[in-house]
């Protein structure tokens, strides 16, 4: 009976290993497939955005409208259009497992219309038409393309989420098999491997969400103060993407919602950009649909005509509310830590002064009553108290970091190492490590912090050595 039971158990284990191996191979194949699709989709989407965005086709087209005598803009725009059409074709032809491409007719139409109108621009410029007249004649509505790209990004995002859910179910099956056959270690490693893949996949999902959802594009006509807001811009503020009644297509809609203390920085950056002609970034607070201020960051650039007059300013906003919250919490935590270090250091001063006083009194009055060994012990006490005082002073200095500037000077690193070794003298006597010290020279820094650095490095090297082995420490440049 026992033999039959053993054979049965062995058979079950073999069957379980076979099933687990099959699932692991399947999971690995799916992982490779998803990684290939994710990398391709993300890369193609980013490249397409660059080719047709305000740094690509649209940028070069608008510059050619303003400067039709500059053929470089024309050539760049043609190249942007050709590359964009190739990327559109790549996105449409994606056909690998659960990731399927989607048609992009609006995006293709916009690219073809922009490239087709370049000759119109050239002919109007030849007839001495003004830049504004040319701009009015060849203006396009980019909103359908933005919506179409958003739909494609959402579709890819949904495919990634579906695949992540499938792998999550596979992980649960592996965990159940772990309980049944008792192969805890092997199954756990496989489970952790799949979970790590899910985490990486979810990070890719978050990346695509940031690419397609977190950023709200805006395009400001500096001549008319009309502003085009992408659907995600309104959604970031809690409005429906098409709610032009509550959030109309003009500058006033956003300017009235910006915090009064942050308006000036916009004017300053716009004025500065007129001189530098470089993109700028601003962090600001803006009212959402529930009249709550939230933190955003915008990256923007301005297009100027030949006379230096701003024509359009376009950019993207991102929600940084959580980042600001964590930054505030970190500042409060650092302040609390500084207060604790300052208070603790002061509390240690009083008993240290008592030890110092009694040690000095003992040395003055009873030195002759102590033998040579006792006098040596007393000297060690006094030296240890001195080092303790230096450490407390360093803690006090550290607690003031951020409140005042640290005093830096030329510091001899050899002296710092010797001081650190003295502070660790008891540990060194107990463990007898092999320590080799080279010539370290001097640096510009804070002596107390450098001593603490060496003390921590040497102490950790001794404490975390292999069992029953002598620590070997080399300190050199």
mmCIF file of C-alpha atoms in Angstrom, residues 92-343:
data_model
loop_
_atom_site.group_PDB
_atom_site.id
_atom_site.type_symbol
_atom_site.label_atom_id
_atom_site.label_comp_id
_atom_site.label_asym_id
_atom_site.label_seq_id
_atom_site.Cartn_x
_atom_site.Cartn_y
_atom_site.Cartn_z
ATOM 1 C CA UNK A 92 -2.481 50.079 -39.071
ATOM 2 C CA UNK A 93 -0.671 46.828 -39.913
ATOM 3 C CA UNK A 94 0.113 45.718 -36.340
ATOM 4 C CA UNK A 95 -1.138 42.122 -36.181
ATOM 5 C CA UNK A 96 0.577 40.154 -33.427
ATOM 6 C CA UNK A 97 -1.483 38.133 -31.001
ATOM 7 C CA UNK A 98 -3.865 40.247 -28.911
ATOM 8 C CA UNK A 99 -2.513 43.551 -30.266
ATOM 9 C CA UNK A 100 -4.242 44.651 -33.456
ATOM 10 C CA UNK A 101 -3.715 47.811 -35.456
ATOM 11 C CA UNK A 102 -6.504 50.295 -36.142
ATOM 12 C CA UNK A 103 -7.149 52.375 -39.299
ATOM 13 C CA UNK A 104 -6.149 56.043 -39.047
ATOM 14 C CA UNK A 105 -8.046 57.767 -41.891
ATOM 15 C CA UNK A 106 -8.232 61.205 -40.202
ATOM 16 C CA UNK A 107 -4.532 61.228 -39.383
ATOM 17 C CA UNK A 108 -3.633 60.129 -42.904
ATOM 18 C CA UNK A 109 -5.967 62.790 -44.362
ATOM 19 C CA UNK A 110 -4.409 65.545 -42.240
ATOM 20 C CA UNK A 111 -0.856 64.561 -43.255
ATOM 21 C CA UNK A 112 -1.789 64.425 -46.943
ATOM 22 C CA UNK A 113 -3.605 67.773 -46.778
ATOM 23 C CA UNK A 114 -0.706 69.497 -45.023
ATOM 24 C CA UNK A 115 1.805 68.174 -47.550
ATOM 25 C CA UNK A 116 -0.550 68.936 -50.462
ATOM 26 C CA UNK A 117 -0.978 72.569 -49.422
ATOM 27 C CA UNK A 118 2.760 73.316 -49.477
ATOM 28 C CA UNK A 119 2.548 74.190 -53.185
ATOM 29 C CA UNK A 120 -0.448 76.457 -52.468
ATOM 30 C CA UNK A 121 1.644 78.299 -49.902
ATOM 31 C CA UNK A 122 4.432 78.716 -52.417
ATOM 32 C CA UNK A 123 2.072 80.111 -55.082
ATOM 33 C CA UNK A 124 0.392 82.560 -52.675
ATOM 34 C CA UNK A 125 3.780 83.770 -51.456
ATOM 35 C CA UNK A 126 4.847 84.303 -55.061
ATOM 36 C CA UNK A 127 1.808 86.589 -55.437
ATOM 37 C CA UNK A 128 3.004 88.628 -52.418
ATOM 38 C CA UNK A 129 0.247 87.401 -50.089
ATOM 39 C CA UNK A 130 0.817 88.267 -46.422
ATOM 40 C CA UNK A 131 1.722 85.589 -43.855
ATOM 41 C CA UNK A 132 -1.603 86.110 -42.080
ATOM 42 C CA UNK A 133 -3.551 85.736 -45.314
ATOM 43 C CA UNK A 134 -1.659 82.555 -46.145
ATOM 44 C CA UNK A 135 -2.261 81.242 -42.633
ATOM 45 C CA UNK A 136 -6.008 81.893 -42.962
ATOM 46 C CA UNK A 137 -6.132 80.177 -46.359
ATOM 47 C CA UNK A 138 -4.403 76.949 -45.329
ATOM 48 C CA UNK A 139 -5.634 76.581 -41.749
ATOM 49 C CA UNK A 140 -6.677 73.068 -40.741
ATOM 50 C CA UNK A 141 -8.739 71.551 -37.968
ATOM 51 C CA UNK A 142 -6.405 69.178 -36.102
ATOM 52 C CA UNK A 143 -9.035 68.036 -33.579
ATOM 53 C CA UNK A 144 -10.207 64.927 -35.558
ATOM 54 C CA UNK A 145 -6.621 63.712 -35.761
ATOM 55 C CA UNK A 146 -6.045 64.256 -32.037
ATOM 56 C CA UNK A 147 -9.256 62.355 -31.246
ATOM 57 C CA UNK A 148 -8.310 59.545 -33.611
ATOM 58 C CA UNK A 149 -4.839 59.160 -32.108
ATOM 59 C CA UNK A 150 -6.417 59.175 -28.662
ATOM 60 C CA UNK A 151 -8.743 56.352 -29.731
ATOM 61 C CA UNK A 152 -5.803 54.295 -31.005
ATOM 62 C CA UNK A 153 -3.856 54.837 -27.776
ATOM 63 C CA UNK A 154 -6.922 53.801 -25.740
ATOM 64 C CA UNK A 155 -7.303 50.685 -27.888
ATOM 65 C CA UNK A 156 -3.684 49.676 -27.327
ATOM 66 C CA UNK A 157 -4.074 50.411 -23.641
ATOM 67 C CA UNK A 158 -7.118 48.129 -23.451
ATOM 68 C CA UNK A 159 -5.234 45.324 -25.187
ATOM 69 C CA UNK A 160 -2.380 45.596 -22.696
ATOM 70 C CA UNK A 161 -4.798 45.541 -19.776
ATOM 71 C CA UNK A 162 -6.527 42.442 -21.149
ATOM 72 C CA UNK A 163 -3.198 40.665 -21.494
ATOM 73 C CA UNK A 164 -2.196 41.686 -17.971
ATOM 74 C CA UNK A 165 -5.444 40.177 -16.680
ATOM 75 C CA UNK A 166 -4.766 36.921 -18.509
ATOM 76 C CA UNK A 167 -1.303 36.654 -16.979
ATOM 77 C CA UNK A 168 -2.774 37.424 -13.569
ATOM 78 C CA UNK A 169 -5.120 34.436 -13.933
ATOM 79 C CA UNK A 170 -2.167 32.303 -14.965
ATOM 80 C CA UNK A 171 -0.344 33.378 -11.820
ATOM 81 C CA UNK A 172 -3.261 32.244 -9.686
ATOM 82 C CA UNK A 173 -3.234 28.836 -11.379
ATOM 83 C CA UNK A 174 0.467 28.462 -10.584
ATOM 84 C CA UNK A 175 -0.212 29.374 -6.971
ATOM 85 C CA UNK A 176 -2.966 26.722 -6.743
ATOM 86 C CA UNK A 177 -0.600 24.089 -8.160
ATOM 87 C CA UNK A 178 1.941 25.189 -5.573
ATOM 88 C CA UNK A 179 -0.504 24.286 -2.783
ATOM 89 C CA UNK A 180 -1.511 20.953 -4.395
ATOM 90 C CA UNK A 181 1.922 19.437 -5.096
ATOM 91 C CA UNK A 182 3.942 21.157 -2.359
ATOM 92 C CA UNK A 183 6.608 22.460 -4.711
ATOM 93 C CA UNK A 184 6.737 25.726 -2.821
ATOM 94 C CA UNK A 185 10.129 27.016 -3.881
ATOM 95 C CA UNK A 186 9.907 26.225 -7.594
ATOM 96 C CA UNK A 187 6.338 27.475 -7.945
ATOM 97 C CA UNK A 188 7.059 30.598 -5.914
ATOM 98 C CA UNK A 189 9.970 31.505 -8.194
ATOM 99 C CA UNK A 190 7.782 31.000 -11.265
ATOM 100 C CA UNK A 191 5.005 33.054 -9.698
ATOM 101 C CA UNK A 192 7.376 35.872 -8.803
ATOM 102 C CA UNK A 193 8.718 35.836 -12.351
ATOM 103 C CA UNK A 194 5.237 36.189 -13.852
ATOM 104 C CA UNK A 195 4.269 38.808 -11.276
ATOM 105 C CA UNK A 196 7.356 40.820 -12.179
ATOM 106 C CA UNK A 197 6.325 40.645 -15.813
ATOM 107 C CA UNK A 198 2.830 41.840 -14.890
ATOM 108 C CA UNK A 199 4.371 44.738 -13.001
ATOM 109 C CA UNK A 200 6.508 45.653 -16.031
ATOM 110 C CA UNK A 201 3.466 45.349 -18.283
ATOM 111 C CA UNK A 202 1.430 47.552 -15.968
ATOM 112 C CA UNK A 203 4.257 50.118 -16.053
ATOM 113 C CA UNK A 204 3.997 50.067 -19.838
ATOM 114 C CA UNK A 205 0.248 50.559 -19.531
ATOM 115 C CA UNK A 206 0.840 53.538 -17.249
ATOM 116 C CA UNK A 207 3.347 54.927 -19.747
ATOM 117 C CA UNK A 208 0.803 54.726 -22.565
ATOM 118 C CA UNK A 209 -1.842 56.268 -20.324
ATOM 119 C CA UNK A 210 0.513 59.154 -19.633
ATOM 120 C CA UNK A 211 1.216 59.482 -23.347
ATOM 121 C CA UNK A 212 -2.413 59.491 -24.357
ATOM 122 C CA UNK A 213 -4.329 60.747 -21.333
ATOM 123 C CA UNK A 214 -2.253 62.682 -18.804
ATOM 124 C CA UNK A 215 -1.188 65.417 -21.191
ATOM 125 C CA UNK A 216 -3.737 68.031 -22.260
ATOM 126 C CA UNK A 217 -2.710 69.810 -25.467
ATOM 127 C CA UNK A 218 -3.564 73.491 -25.965
ATOM 128 C CA UNK A 219 -2.984 75.765 -28.967
ATOM 129 C CA UNK A 220 -3.293 79.526 -28.451
ATOM 130 C CA UNK A 221 -3.761 81.885 -31.418
ATOM 131 C CA UNK A 222 -1.910 84.990 -30.215
ATOM 132 C CA UNK A 223 -3.657 87.196 -32.770
ATOM 133 C CA UNK A 224 -7.261 86.347 -31.824
ATOM 134 C CA UNK A 225 -6.838 84.823 -28.315
ATOM 135 C CA UNK A 226 -8.709 81.752 -29.526
ATOM 136 C CA UNK A 227 -7.438 78.561 -27.898
ATOM 137 C CA UNK A 228 -7.890 74.990 -29.064
ATOM 138 C CA UNK A 229 -8.099 72.607 -26.096
ATOM 139 C CA UNK A 230 -7.622 68.884 -26.681
ATOM 140 C CA UNK A 231 -10.275 66.645 -25.053
ATOM 141 C CA UNK A 232 -7.882 65.585 -22.283
ATOM 142 C CA UNK A 233 -7.279 69.199 -21.268
ATOM 143 C CA UNK A 234 -10.882 69.592 -20.120
ATOM 144 C CA UNK A 235 -10.938 66.108 -18.595
ATOM 145 C CA UNK A 236 -7.925 66.967 -16.416
ATOM 146 C CA UNK A 237 -10.046 69.746 -14.888
ATOM 147 C CA UNK A 238 -13.086 67.513 -14.404
ATOM 148 C CA UNK A 239 -15.093 68.713 -17.410
ATOM 149 C CA UNK A 240 -16.488 66.615 -20.222
ATOM 150 C CA UNK A 241 -14.139 66.530 -23.204
ATOM 151 C CA UNK A 242 -16.691 68.335 -25.420
ATOM 152 C CA UNK A 243 -18.043 70.773 -22.790
ATOM 153 C CA UNK A 244 -17.289 74.001 -24.652
ATOM 154 C CA UNK A 245 -20.033 75.827 -22.773
ATOM 155 C CA UNK A 246 -18.416 75.528 -19.337
ATOM 156 C CA UNK A 247 -14.927 75.698 -20.804
ATOM 157 C CA UNK A 248 -15.052 77.665 -24.092
ATOM 158 C CA UNK A 249 -12.335 77.822 -26.735
ATOM 159 C CA UNK A 250 -10.704 81.071 -25.621
ATOM 160 C CA UNK A 251 -7.837 82.259 -23.450
ATOM 161 C CA UNK A 252 -10.112 83.680 -20.757
ATOM 162 C CA UNK A 253 -11.435 80.190 -19.949
ATOM 163 C CA UNK A 254 -8.081 79.030 -18.638
ATOM 164 C CA UNK A 255 -6.618 82.376 -17.493
ATOM 165 C CA UNK A 256 -9.524 83.040 -15.099
ATOM 166 C CA UNK A 257 -8.941 79.655 -13.460
ATOM 167 C CA UNK A 258 -5.222 80.110 -12.801
ATOM 168 C CA UNK A 259 -4.275 81.149 -9.264
ATOM 169 C CA UNK A 260 -3.614 84.892 -8.970
ATOM 170 C CA UNK A 261 -0.136 84.291 -7.531
ATOM 171 C CA UNK A 262 0.848 82.203 -10.569
ATOM 172 C CA UNK A 263 -0.320 84.498 -13.388
ATOM 173 C CA UNK A 264 2.772 86.714 -13.235
ATOM 174 C CA UNK A 265 5.150 83.822 -13.874
ATOM 175 C CA UNK A 266 3.381 83.114 -17.177
ATOM 176 C CA UNK A 267 3.863 86.688 -18.353
ATOM 177 C CA UNK A 268 7.497 86.559 -17.284
ATOM 178 C CA UNK A 269 8.182 83.290 -19.142
ATOM 179 C CA UNK A 270 6.417 84.492 -22.294
ATOM 180 C CA UNK A 271 8.471 87.694 -22.276
ATOM 181 C CA UNK A 272 11.663 85.743 -21.684
ATOM 182 C CA UNK A 273 10.818 83.339 -24.503
ATOM 183 C CA UNK A 274 10.516 86.245 -26.914
ATOM 184 C CA UNK A 275 14.232 86.832 -26.311
ATOM 185 C CA UNK A 276 15.462 83.235 -26.134
ATOM 186 C CA UNK A 277 13.012 81.618 -28.608
ATOM 187 C CA UNK A 278 13.255 78.444 -26.492
ATOM 188 C CA UNK A 279 10.451 76.309 -24.955
ATOM 189 C CA UNK A 280 9.530 76.981 -21.323
ATOM 190 C CA UNK A 281 7.939 75.114 -18.414
ATOM 191 C CA UNK A 282 5.734 76.499 -15.634
ATOM 192 C CA UNK A 283 4.172 74.943 -12.529
ATOM 193 C CA UNK A 284 0.886 76.558 -11.515
ATOM 194 C CA UNK A 285 -2.412 76.067 -9.697
ATOM 195 C CA UNK A 286 -5.686 75.936 -11.595
ATOM 196 C CA UNK A 287 -9.334 75.627 -10.540
ATOM 197 C CA UNK A 288 -11.118 72.432 -11.525
ATOM 198 C CA UNK A 289 -14.849 72.053 -12.135
ATOM 199 C CA UNK A 290 -15.465 71.913 -8.356
ATOM 200 C CA UNK A 291 -13.544 75.158 -7.693
ATOM 201 C CA UNK A 292 -10.582 73.353 -6.131
ATOM 202 C CA UNK A 293 -7.052 74.434 -6.952
ATOM 203 C CA UNK A 294 -4.897 71.642 -8.384
ATOM 204 C CA UNK A 295 -1.242 71.688 -9.402
ATOM 205 C CA UNK A 296 -0.270 71.379 -13.070
ATOM 206 C CA UNK A 297 2.900 71.698 -15.124
ATOM 207 C CA UNK A 298 2.876 72.972 -18.704
ATOM 208 C CA UNK A 299 5.554 72.761 -21.409
ATOM 209 C CA UNK A 300 5.037 75.275 -24.220
ATOM 210 C CA UNK A 301 6.656 76.925 -27.223
ATOM 211 C CA UNK A 302 5.812 80.002 -29.303
ATOM 212 C CA UNK A 303 5.923 80.529 -33.059
ATOM 213 C CA UNK A 304 7.082 84.010 -34.153
ATOM 214 C CA UNK A 305 6.909 85.723 -37.535
ATOM 215 C CA UNK A 306 9.830 87.489 -39.217
ATOM 216 C CA UNK A 307 9.209 90.693 -37.261
ATOM 217 C CA UNK A 308 9.312 88.887 -33.916
ATOM 218 C CA UNK A 309 5.553 89.034 -33.344
ATOM 219 C CA UNK A 310 4.189 85.927 -31.610
ATOM 220 C CA UNK A 311 1.741 84.053 -33.854
ATOM 221 C CA UNK A 312 0.880 80.950 -31.855
ATOM 222 C CA UNK A 313 1.814 79.401 -28.515
ATOM 223 C CA UNK A 314 1.158 75.696 -28.037
ATOM 224 C CA UNK A 315 1.893 73.242 -25.270
ATOM 225 C CA UNK A 316 0.772 70.420 -23.016
ATOM 226 C CA UNK A 317 -0.292 70.382 -19.353
ATOM 227 C CA UNK A 318 0.233 67.525 -16.899
ATOM 228 C CA UNK A 319 -1.370 66.905 -13.496
ATOM 229 C CA UNK A 320 1.338 67.049 -10.774
ATOM 230 C CA UNK A 321 -1.009 67.192 -7.770
ATOM 231 C CA UNK A 322 0.326 63.932 -6.282
ATOM 232 C CA UNK A 323 3.929 65.008 -6.845
ATOM 233 C CA UNK A 324 3.327 68.274 -4.966
ATOM 234 C CA UNK A 325 1.615 66.382 -2.152
ATOM 235 C CA UNK A 326 4.543 63.984 -1.734
ATOM 236 C CA UNK A 327 6.993 66.900 -1.903
ATOM 237 C CA UNK A 328 5.133 68.668 0.914
ATOM 238 C CA UNK A 329 5.032 65.501 3.026
ATOM 239 C CA UNK A 330 8.767 64.995 2.489
ATOM 240 C CA UNK A 331 9.520 68.551 3.615
ATOM 241 C CA UNK A 332 7.456 68.059 6.766
ATOM 242 C CA UNK A 333 9.204 64.743 7.453
ATOM 243 C CA UNK A 334 12.637 66.347 7.042
ATOM 244 C CA UNK A 335 11.708 69.190 9.365
ATOM 245 C CA UNK A 336 10.454 66.740 11.982
ATOM 246 C CA UNK A 337 13.681 64.741 11.674
ATOM 247 C CA UNK A 338 15.752 67.906 12.104
ATOM 248 C CA UNK A 339 13.803 68.854 15.225
ATOM 249 C CA UNK A 340 14.239 65.364 16.665
ATOM 250 C CA UNK A 341 17.996 65.309 15.984
ATOM 251 C CA UNK A 342 18.401 68.755 17.516
ATOM 252 C CA UNK A 343 16.416 67.833 20.652
#
